[in-house]
């Protein structure tokens, strides 16, 4: 089992190690668990914190959400999640979406989002009354063409 936290305003969060091989990045990121997000998104504040070289980003896409259109960049990445008892580390390979910071000013500290591309592969217990957020990983996976999960063991 992997345990997240229930934060301020009952926000469910989960820590992961983010690995982006092309940039040599390997850093911890706290993600907001978002069942309404189709994709996992690294927001500008976290992207700066982990050292994303924004000038090297490729594969731009326009994402449409509740806040309107946003320009995001796809990057191949791994996310790892440790079992609470240390018995296993689960990982997934996906195209993470990276948002650039605004041209004029510092990015707001909006949380990065762990989307359904990852959490649809898990069983989740979300119980804010008792302060419990638990995940059971059903399988490791990679995200294939068209956004479909491909089991890898």
Tab-separated table of C-alpha atoms in Angstrom:
chain	number	residue	atom	x	y	z
A	1	UNK	CA	0.000	0.000	0.000
A	2	UNK	CA	1.090	3.551	-0.769
A	3	UNK	CA	-0.104	6.276	1.556
A	4	UNK	CA	-0.722	9.872	0.582
A	5	UNK	CA	-1.752	12.740	2.799
A	6	UNK	CA	-4.923	14.715	3.291
A	7	UNK	CA	-3.832	18.336	3.431
A	8	UNK	CA	-5.421	21.725	3.869
A	9	UNK	CA	-9.016	21.884	2.585
A	10	UNK	CA	-9.008	18.032	2.394
A	11	UNK	CA	-6.640	18.129	-0.580
A	12	UNK	CA	-5.307	14.631	-1.349
A	13	UNK	CA	-1.585	14.648	-2.164
A	14	UNK	CA	0.940	11.982	-3.015
A	15	UNK	CA	4.732	12.224	-3.152
A	16	UNK	CA	6.584	10.712	-6.089
A	17	UNK	CA	10.082	10.679	-7.425
A	18	UNK	CA	10.066	12.316	-10.848
A	19	UNK	CA	12.743	11.153	-13.281
A	20	UNK	CA	13.217	12.900	-16.619
A	21	UNK	CA	16.141	11.150	-18.332
A	22	UNK	CA	16.577	13.686	-21.171
A	23	UNK	CA	17.345	16.424	-18.629
A	24	UNK	CA	19.079	14.282	-15.985
A	25	UNK	CA	16.396	15.216	-13.437
A	26	UNK	CA	15.594	13.009	-10.442
A	27	UNK	CA	13.637	14.866	-7.747
A	28	UNK	CA	10.733	14.404	-5.348
A	29	UNK	CA	7.469	16.141	-6.258
A	30	UNK	CA	4.237	16.323	-4.275
A	31	UNK	CA	1.245	15.904	-6.581
A	32	UNK	CA	-2.379	16.816	-5.968
A	33	UNK	CA	-4.388	13.659	-6.735
A	34	UNK	CA	-6.884	14.930	-9.311
A	35	UNK	CA	-9.550	12.533	-10.607
A	36	UNK	CA	-10.732	15.315	-12.922
A	37	UNK	CA	-7.385	15.683	-14.715
A	38	UNK	CA	-6.927	13.520	-17.808
A	39	UNK	CA	-3.141	13.879	-17.695
A	40	UNK	CA	-0.405	14.323	-15.114
A	41	UNK	CA	0.853	17.921	-15.166
A	42	UNK	CA	3.996	19.463	-13.706
A	43	UNK	CA	3.001	23.032	-12.871
A	44	UNK	CA	5.445	25.943	-13.381
A	45	UNK	CA	6.420	26.313	-9.719
A	46	UNK	CA	7.418	22.642	-9.369
A	47	UNK	CA	8.980	22.649	-12.842
A	48	UNK	CA	11.306	25.470	-11.755
A	49	UNK	CA	12.032	23.730	-8.439
A	50	UNK	CA	13.167	20.496	-10.138
A	51	UNK	CA	15.288	22.377	-12.697
A	52	UNK	CA	13.389	22.015	-15.978
A	53	UNK	CA	15.354	23.744	-18.771
A	54	UNK	CA	12.320	25.471	-20.299
A	55	UNK	CA	14.217	26.568	-23.405
A	56	UNK	CA	14.721	22.888	-24.335
A	57	UNK	CA	11.065	21.842	-24.097
A	58	UNK	CA	9.514	20.359	-27.243
A	59	UNK	CA	6.163	18.908	-28.368
A	60	UNK	CA	3.825	21.763	-27.403
A	61	UNK	CA	0.113	21.038	-26.974
A	62	UNK	CA	-2.828	23.200	-26.038
A	63	UNK	CA	-4.758	21.814	-23.094
A	64	UNK	CA	-8.270	22.969	-22.356
A	65	UNK	CA	-9.528	22.896	-18.814
A	66	UNK	CA	-11.611	24.792	-16.331
A	67	UNK	CA	-9.077	27.639	-16.347
A	68	UNK	CA	-9.179	27.945	-20.137
A	69	UNK	CA	-6.515	26.969	-22.675
A	70	UNK	CA	-2.936	26.403	-21.518
A	71	UNK	CA	0.234	25.641	-23.457
A	72	UNK	CA	1.881	22.460	-22.159
A	73	UNK	CA	4.935	20.511	-23.307
A	74	UNK	CA	5.115	16.708	-23.336
A	75	UNK	CA	8.207	15.044	-21.933
A	76	UNK	CA	8.927	11.366	-21.390
A	77	UNK	CA	9.282	10.748	-17.662
A	78	UNK	CA	9.130	8.116	-14.950
A	79	UNK	CA	7.244	8.430	-11.685
A	80	UNK	CA	8.094	6.115	-8.805
A	81	UNK	CA	6.014	5.381	-5.725
A	82	UNK	CA	7.255	3.451	-2.668
A	83	UNK	CA	5.190	0.975	-0.679
A	84	UNK	CA	4.853	2.108	2.943
A	85	UNK	CA	6.642	-0.963	4.279
A	86	UNK	CA	9.547	-0.580	1.840
A	87	UNK	CA	8.744	-3.895	0.159
A	88	UNK	CA	8.443	-2.479	-3.364
A	89	UNK	CA	8.774	0.551	-5.564
A	90	UNK	CA	6.174	0.961	-8.286
A	91	UNK	CA	6.940	2.964	-11.379
A	92	UNK	CA	5.282	4.170	-14.507
A	93	UNK	CA	6.574	5.613	-17.738
A	94	UNK	CA	4.428	8.398	-19.146
A	95	UNK	CA	4.404	11.604	-21.120
A	96	UNK	CA	4.210	14.180	-18.371
A	97	UNK	CA	2.829	17.569	-19.365
A	98	UNK	CA	4.957	20.527	-18.285
A	99	UNK	CA	3.612	24.063	-17.966
A	100	UNK	CA	6.023	26.940	-18.477
A	101	UNK	CA	6.101	29.822	-15.991
A	102	UNK	CA	4.622	33.158	-17.052
A	103	UNK	CA	6.877	35.479	-19.034
A	104	UNK	CA	6.362	38.323	-16.556
A	105	UNK	CA	6.748	37.333	-12.940
A	106	UNK	CA	7.087	34.345	-10.679
A	107	UNK	CA	4.741	31.391	-11.071
A	108	UNK	CA	2.046	30.888	-8.480
A	109	UNK	CA	2.565	27.792	-6.322
A	110	UNK	CA	-0.317	25.834	-7.865
A	111	UNK	CA	0.133	22.130	-7.143
A	112	UNK	CA	1.241	19.724	-9.845
A	113	UNK	CA	-1.493	17.251	-10.761
A	114	UNK	CA	-1.425	13.461	-10.650
A	115	UNK	CA	-4.045	12.675	-13.270
A	116	UNK	CA	-6.117	9.744	-14.365
A	117	UNK	CA	-3.392	8.564	-16.744
A	118	UNK	CA	-1.741	7.258	-13.545
A	119	UNK	CA	-4.453	6.826	-10.932
A	120	UNK	CA	-6.818	4.857	-13.188
A	121	UNK	CA	-4.363	1.965	-12.783
A	122	UNK	CA	-4.825	1.929	-9.010
A	123	UNK	CA	-7.423	1.350	-6.349
A	124	UNK	CA	-7.796	4.438	-4.167
A	125	UNK	CA	-9.274	4.909	-0.699
A	126	UNK	CA	-10.008	8.569	-0.052
A	127	UNK	CA	-11.440	9.183	3.420
A	128	UNK	CA	-10.945	12.802	4.490
A	129	UNK	CA	-13.042	12.350	7.651
A	130	UNK	CA	-10.524	9.838	9.015
A	131	UNK	CA	-7.563	11.462	7.230
A	132	UNK	CA	-6.804	8.410	5.069
A	133	UNK	CA	-5.515	8.356	1.499
A	134	UNK	CA	-4.334	4.924	0.394
A	135	UNK	CA	-3.479	3.408	-2.955
A	136	UNK	CA	-3.115	-0.166	-4.097
A	137	UNK	CA	-1.187	-0.393	-7.344
A	138	UNK	CA	-2.706	-2.923	-9.696
A	139	UNK	CA	0.195	-2.855	-12.171
A	140	UNK	CA	3.146	-0.835	-13.392
A	141	UNK	CA	2.488	0.647	-16.788
A	142	UNK	CA	3.577	2.863	-19.619
A	143	UNK	CA	1.317	5.226	-21.513
A	144	UNK	CA	1.062	4.272	-25.178
A	145	UNK	CA	-0.215	6.053	-28.261
A	146	UNK	CA	-3.596	7.620	-27.780
A	147	UNK	CA	-3.059	7.879	-24.009
A	148	UNK	CA	-3.881	4.236	-23.311
A	149	UNK	CA	-2.107	2.437	-20.474
A	150	UNK	CA	0.036	-0.552	-21.428
A	151	UNK	CA	0.776	-3.046	-18.628
A	152	UNK	CA	4.449	-3.746	-17.990
A	153	UNK	CA	4.340	-5.962	-14.947
